[in-house]
Amino acid sequence: MNGVTIGQAAAFVGVTVKTVRHYHKLGLVKEPERDSSGYRRYGSAELLRLVQIRTLAAAGVPLAEAGPLLDADAAQFAAALADVERQLTERIEELIARRDMLHRLADGDRALLPDRAVALLERMSGLGLPAEQVAATREGWVLARALVPEGFDDFLTHVEHAFGDPRFVALSKQATEATAWEPDDPRLAELATAIADHLLANPAHLKIVTGLQARTDAAARYHLVAHHGEQQGSATAQGVAIVEAKLRAAGIHIPRPDTH
């Protein structure tokens, strides 16, 4: 009766019998010989090996690497453990990032936009811009960040600058009101002209329009962002078309739908 049964060995080590048999199947622990009664008896050597494998597995070492690791010399063992530690650190950082994202999901804006953009959206509300414009802006910025990420931070800088100009804010409010107008309303051309003139007179504000498209040669991406939420033939679409036409007439490069 030298040794213990597989059930006892599993209980002593803190794993299941199924796990012990899995270790045997992978060749991590050699199966002991059967005694005269037909039972496999686990002695101190097998128990020690089981403890070592269980400990490495609990530390995050893949089972495929556990056996060679235990059979390595001291220097190889130390180097292998350092590599496992590096992998675990990377995994921890990834999990922390995922946890932070879950926290940000409590605020839908912060899950998709940086804090700086969220602050600007809140500023829009504080400036008296209507909720529907803030919502449309939010969606447009999510697209802009996804399609042209390398230019998004500069874009926000231009927006911050523009929000400090009362004239820009007033034109933005009028543009929101114009969404309820008919496409042939004569006020639409007047407003679009005023917006184009303001942009041309303020190069920093003009970069809100030109900055993102300058980062890419794909006109499709520009139009996805610039024309987000428009309905064909609507007052909004008509107004934006007039503004773009006037900017082109002034020599500003604005991609056309049929360009690439």
CSV table of C-alpha atoms in Angstrom, one decimal:
chain,number,residue,atom,x,y,z
A,1,MET,CA,0.0,0.0,0.0
A,2,ASN,CA,2.8,2.4,-1.0
A,3,GLY,CA,1.2,5.6,-2.3
A,4,VAL,CA,-2.3,6.9,-2.8
A,5,THR,CA,-5.0,6.4,-5.3
A,6,ILE,CA,-5.7,8.8,-8.2
A,7,GLY,CA,-8.7,10.2,-6.3
A,8,GLN,CA,-6.7,10.9,-3.2
A,9,ALA,CA,-3.8,12.3,-5.3
A,10,ALA,CA,-6.2,14.7,-7.0
A,11,ALA,CA,-7.7,15.8,-3.7
A,12,PHE,CA,-4.3,16.3,-2.1
A,13,VAL,CA,-3.1,18.5,-5.1
A,14,GLY,CA,-6.4,20.4,-5.4
A,15,VAL,CA,-7.5,19.3,-8.9
A,16,THR,CA,-10.0,16.8,-10.2
A,17,VAL,CA,-9.4,13.3,-11.2
A,18,LYS,CA,-10.3,14.3,-14.8
A,19,THR,CA,-7.5,16.9,-14.6
A,20,VAL,CA,-4.9,14.4,-13.4
A,21,ARG,CA,-5.9,12.1,-16.3
A,22,HIS,CA,-5.5,15.0,-18.7
A,23,TYR,CA,-2.0,15.6,-17.4
A,24,HIS,CA,-1.2,12.0,-18.1
A,25,LYS,CA,-2.7,12.2,-21.6
A,26,LEU,CA,-0.4,15.2,-22.3
A,27,GLY,CA,2.6,13.4,-21.0
A,28,LEU,CA,3.1,15.9,-18.2
A,29,VAL,CA,3.0,13.4,-15.4
A,30,LYS,CA,4.0,9.8,-15.9
A,31,GLU,CA,1.3,7.3,-14.8
A,32,PRO,CA,2.5,5.2,-11.9
A,33,GLU,CA,2.5,1.4,-12.2
A,34,ARG,CA,-0.5,-0.5,-10.8
A,35,ASP,CA,-0.2,-2.4,-7.6
A,36,SER,CA,-1.2,-6.0,-7.0
A,37,SER,CA,-4.8,-5.0,-6.6
A,38,GLY,CA,-4.8,-3.2,-10.0
A,39,TYR,CA,-4.8,0.3,-8.6
A,40,ARG,CA,-2.3,3.0,-9.6
A,41,ARG,CA,-0.5,4.3,-6.6
A,42,TYR,CA,0.8,7.8,-6.5
A,43,GLY,CA,4.0,8.3,-4.5
A,44,SER,CA,5.7,11.5,-3.4
A,45,ALA,CA,7.5,12.0,-6.8
A,46,GLU,CA,4.2,11.9,-8.7
A,47,LEU,CA,2.5,14.2,-6.2
A,48,LEU,CA,5.3,16.7,-6.4
A,49,ARG,CA,5.0,16.7,-10.2
A,50,LEU,CA,1.3,17.2,-10.0
A,51,VAL,CA,1.7,20.1,-7.7
A,52,GLN,CA,4.3,21.7,-9.9
A,53,ILE,CA,2.1,21.4,-13.0
A,54,ARG,CA,-0.9,22.7,-11.2
A,55,THR,CA,1.0,25.7,-9.9
A,56,LEU,CA,2.4,26.6,-13.3
A,57,ALA,CA,-1.0,26.2,-14.9
A,58,ALA,CA,-2.5,28.5,-12.2
A,59,ALA,CA,0.2,31.0,-12.9
A,60,GLY,CA,-0.8,31.2,-16.6
A,61,VAL,CA,1.8,28.9,-18.1
A,62,PRO,CA,0.2,26.9,-21.0
A,63,LEU,CA,0.2,23.2,-20.3
A,64,ALA,CA,2.1,22.6,-23.6
A,65,GLU,CA,5.0,24.6,-22.1
A,66,ALA,CA,4.8,23.3,-18.5
A,67,GLY,CA,6.5,20.0,-19.1
A,68,PRO,CA,9.6,21.4,-20.9
A,69,LEU,CA,9.7,24.2,-18.4
A,70,LEU,CA,10.0,21.8,-15.4
A,71,ASP,CA,12.6,19.7,-17.3
A,72,ALA,CA,14.8,22.8,-18.1
A,73,ASP,CA,17.9,23.9,-16.2
A,74,ALA,CA,17.8,26.8,-13.8
A,75,ALA,CA,18.7,29.5,-16.4
A,76,GLN,CA,16.2,28.3,-18.9
A,77,PHE,CA,13.5,28.0,-16.2
A,78,ALA,CA,14.2,31.6,-15.0
A,79,ALA,CA,14.0,32.9,-18.6
A,80,ALA,CA,10.8,31.0,-19.3
A,81,LEU,CA,9.2,32.4,-16.2
A,82,ALA,CA,10.2,35.9,-17.2
A,83,ASP,CA,8.5,35.4,-20.5
A,84,VAL,CA,5.4,34.1,-18.9
A,85,GLU,CA,5.4,37.1,-16.6
A,86,ARG,CA,5.6,39.5,-19.6
A,87,GLN,CA,2.7,37.7,-21.3
A,88,LEU,CA,0.6,37.9,-18.1
A,89,THR,CA,1.4,41.6,-17.7
A,90,GLU,CA,0.2,42.2,-21.3
A,91,ARG,CA,-2.9,40.3,-20.6
A,92,ILE,CA,-3.6,42.2,-17.4
A,93,GLU,CA,-3.2,45.5,-19.2
A,94,GLU,CA,-5.6,44.2,-21.9
A,95,LEU,CA,-8.2,43.3,-19.2
A,96,ILE,CA,-7.8,46.6,-17.5
A,97,ALA,CA,-8.4,48.4,-20.8
A,98,ARG,CA,-11.6,46.2,-21.3
A,99,ARG,CA,-12.8,47.0,-17.8
A,100,ASP,CA,-12.3,50.7,-18.4
A,101,MET,CA,-14.2,50.4,-21.7
A,102,LEU,CA,-17.1,48.8,-19.7
A,103,HIS,CA,-17.1,51.7,-17.3
A,104,ARG,CA,-17.2,54.1,-20.3
A,105,LEU,CA,-20.2,52.2,-21.7
A,106,ALA,CA,-22.2,53.7,-18.8
A,107,ASP,CA,-21.8,56.9,-20.7
A,108,GLY,CA,-22.5,56.1,-24.4
A,109,ASP,CA,-20.5,59.1,-25.7
A,110,ARG,CA,-17.4,58.2,-23.8
A,111,ALA,CA,-17.4,54.6,-25.2
A,112,LEU,CA,-17.0,55.9,-28.7
A,113,LEU,CA,-15.4,59.3,-28.3
A,114,PRO,CA,-12.4,60.7,-26.3
A,115,ASP,CA,-13.1,62.9,-23.3
A,116,ARG,CA,-12.2,66.0,-25.2
A,117,ALA,CA,-14.9,65.4,-27.8
A,118,VAL,CA,-17.5,64.6,-25.1
A,119,ALA,CA,-16.6,67.9,-23.4
A,120,LEU,CA,-17.2,69.8,-26.7
A,121,LEU,CA,-20.6,68.1,-27.1
A,122,GLU,CA,-21.5,69.3,-23.6
A,123,ARG,CA,-20.2,72.7,-24.5
A,124,MET,CA,-22.6,72.8,-27.5
A,125,SER,CA,-25.5,72.2,-25.2
A,126,GLY,CA,-24.3,75.0,-23.0
A,127,LEU,CA,-24.1,77.3,-25.9
A,128,GLY,CA,-27.8,76.8,-26.6
A,129,LEU,CA,-27.4,74.6,-29.6
A,130,PRO,CA,-30.5,72.3,-29.8
A,131,ALA,CA,-30.3,68.7,-28.7
A,132,GLU,CA,-31.0,67.3,-32.2
A,133,GLN,CA,-27.9,69.2,-33.5
A,134,VAL,CA,-25.8,67.9,-30.7
A,135,ALA,CA,-27.0,64.3,-31.4
A,136,ALA,CA,-26.3,64.6,-35.1
A,137,THR,CA,-22.8,66.1,-34.3
A,138,ARG,CA,-22.1,63.2,-32.0
A,139,GLU,CA,-22.8,60.7,-34.7
A,140,GLY,CA,-20.8,62.6,-37.3
A,141,TRP,CA,-17.8,62.7,-34.9
A,142,VAL,CA,-18.0,59.0,-34.2
A,143,LEU,CA,-17.8,58.4,-38.0
A,144,ALA,CA,-15.0,61.0,-38.4
A,145,ARG,CA,-12.9,59.4,-35.7
A,146,ALA,CA,-13.3,55.9,-37.2
A,147,LEU,CA,-12.7,56.9,-40.8
A,148,VAL,CA,-9.9,59.5,-40.3
A,149,PRO,CA,-8.5,58.8,-36.8
A,150,GLU,CA,-5.1,60.5,-37.6
A,151,GLY,CA,-6.8,63.9,-38.2
A,152,PHE,CA,-9.5,63.8,-35.5
A,153,ASP,CA,-7.5,65.5,-32.7
A,154,ASP,CA,-6.6,68.5,-35.0
A,155,PHE,CA,-10.3,68.6,-36.1
A,156,LEU,CA,-11.4,69.0,-32.4
A,157,THR,CA,-8.9,71.8,-32.0
A,158,HIS,CA,-10.5,73.7,-34.9
A,159,VAL,CA,-14.0,73.1,-33.4
A,160,GLU,CA,-12.8,74.4,-30.0
A,161,HIS,CA,-11.6,77.5,-31.7
A,162,ALA,CA,-14.8,78.0,-33.7
A,163,PHE,CA,-17.0,77.6,-30.6
A,164,GLY,CA,-15.3,80.7,-29.1
A,165,ASP,CA,-16.7,82.8,-32.0
A,166,PRO,CA,-20.3,84.0,-31.4
A,167,ARG,CA,-20.9,84.4,-35.2
A,168,PHE,CA,-20.0,80.8,-35.8
A,169,VAL,CA,-22.3,79.7,-33.0
A,170,ALA,CA,-25.1,81.9,-34.4
A,171,LEU,CA,-24.7,80.4,-37.9
A,172,SER,CA,-24.7,76.9,-36.4
A,173,LYS,CA,-28.0,77.6,-34.7
A,174,GLN,CA,-29.5,79.0,-37.9
A,175,ALA,CA,-28.3,76.0,-39.8
A,176,THR,CA,-30.2,73.8,-37.4
A,177,GLU,CA,-33.4,75.8,-37.8
A,178,ALA,CA,-33.0,75.5,-41.6
A,179,THR,CA,-33.4,71.8,-41.4
A,180,ALA,CA,-37.2,72.4,-41.1
A,181,TRP,CA,-37.3,74.7,-44.2
A,182,GLU,CA,-38.3,73.7,-47.7
A,183,PRO,CA,-35.5,73.0,-50.1
A,184,ASP,CA,-36.5,76.0,-52.3
A,185,ASP,CA,-36.8,78.4,-49.4
A,186,PRO,CA,-35.0,81.6,-50.5
A,187,ARG,CA,-33.5,82.0,-47.0
A,188,LEU,CA,-31.5,78.8,-47.6
A,189,ALA,CA,-29.2,80.4,-50.2
A,190,GLU,CA,-28.7,83.4,-48.0
A,191,LEU,CA,-27.7,81.3,-45.0
A,192,ALA,CA,-25.4,79.1,-47.1
A,193,THR,CA,-23.7,82.2,-48.5
A,194,ALA,CA,-23.3,83.6,-45.0
A,195,ILE,CA,-21.7,80.4,-43.8
A,196,ALA,CA,-19.4,80.1,-46.8
A,197,ASP,CA,-18.3,83.8,-46.4
A,198,HIS,CA,-17.7,83.2,-42.7
A,199,LEU,CA,-15.5,80.2,-43.4
A,200,LEU,CA,-13.5,81.9,-46.1
A,201,ALA,CA,-13.0,84.9,-43.8
A,202,ASN,CA,-11.8,82.6,-40.9
A,203,PRO,CA,-9.2,80.0,-42.2
A,204,ALA,CA,-9.1,78.3,-38.8
A,205,HIS,CA,-12.9,77.7,-39.0
A,206,LEU,CA,-12.6,76.6,-42.6
A,207,LYS,CA,-10.3,73.7,-41.5
A,208,ILE,CA,-13.3,72.1,-39.8
A,209,VAL,CA,-14.4,71.4,-43.4
A,210,THR,CA,-11.1,70.9,-45.1
A,211,GLY,CA,-9.0,69.4,-42.3
A,212,LEU,CA,-10.3,65.9,-42.3
A,213,GLN,CA,-10.5,65.5,-46.1
A,214,ALA,CA,-6.9,66.7,-46.4
A,215,ARG,CA,-5.8,63.6,-44.4
A,216,THR,CA,-7.1,61.2,-47.0
A,217,ASP,CA,-7.3,61.0,-50.8
A,218,ALA,CA,-10.6,59.0,-50.5
A,219,ALA,CA,-13.5,61.3,-51.4
A,220,ALA,CA,-15.9,58.6,-50.2
A,221,ARG,CA,-14.7,59.0,-46.6
A,222,TYR,CA,-15.1,62.8,-46.7
A,223,HIS,CA,-18.7,62.5,-48.0
A,224,LEU,CA,-19.6,59.9,-45.4
A,225,VAL,CA,-18.6,62.3,-42.6
A,226,ALA,CA,-19.6,65.7,-44.1
A,227,HIS,CA,-23.0,64.5,-45.4
A,228,HIS,CA,-23.9,62.2,-42.5
A,229,GLY,CA,-27.6,62.2,-41.7
A,230,GLU,CA,-28.7,64.1,-44.8
A,231,GLN,CA,-31.7,63.1,-46.8
A,232,GLN,CA,-31.4,63.6,-50.5
A,233,GLY,CA,-33.3,66.6,-51.7
A,234,SER,CA,-33.7,68.0,-48.1
A,235,ALA,CA,-33.0,71.6,-47.1
A,236,THR,CA,-29.9,70.4,-45.3
A,237,ALA,CA,-28.5,68.7,-48.4
A,238,GLN,CA,-29.3,71.7,-50.5
A,239,GLY,CA,-27.7,74.1,-48.0
A,240,VAL,CA,-24.5,72.0,-47.8
A,241,ALA,CA,-24.3,71.7,-51.5
A,242,ILE,CA,-24.5,75.5,-51.8
A,243,VAL,CA,-21.8,76.0,-49.2
A,244,GLU,CA,-19.5,73.5,-50.9
A,245,ALA,CA,-20.1,75.1,-54.3
A,246,LYS,CA,-19.2,78.5,-53.0
A,247,LEU,CA,-16.0,77.2,-51.4
A,248,ARG,CA,-15.0,75.5,-54.6
A,249,ALA,CA,-15.6,78.7,-56.5
A,250,ALA,CA,-13.2,80.4,-54.1
A,251,GLY,CA,-10.5,77.8,-54.9
A,252,ILE,CA,-11.0,75.6,-51.8
A,253,HIS,CA,-10.6,71.9,-52.6
A,254,ILE,CA,-13.8,70.0,-51.6
A,255,PRO,CA,-14.1,66.4,-53.0
A,256,ARG,CA,-16.9,65.7,-55.3
A,257,PRO,CA,-19.1,62.6,-55.0
A,258,ASP,CA,-17.7,61.2,-58.3
A,259,THR,CA,-14.0,61.7,-57.4
A,260,HIS,CA,-11.7,59.1,-55.8
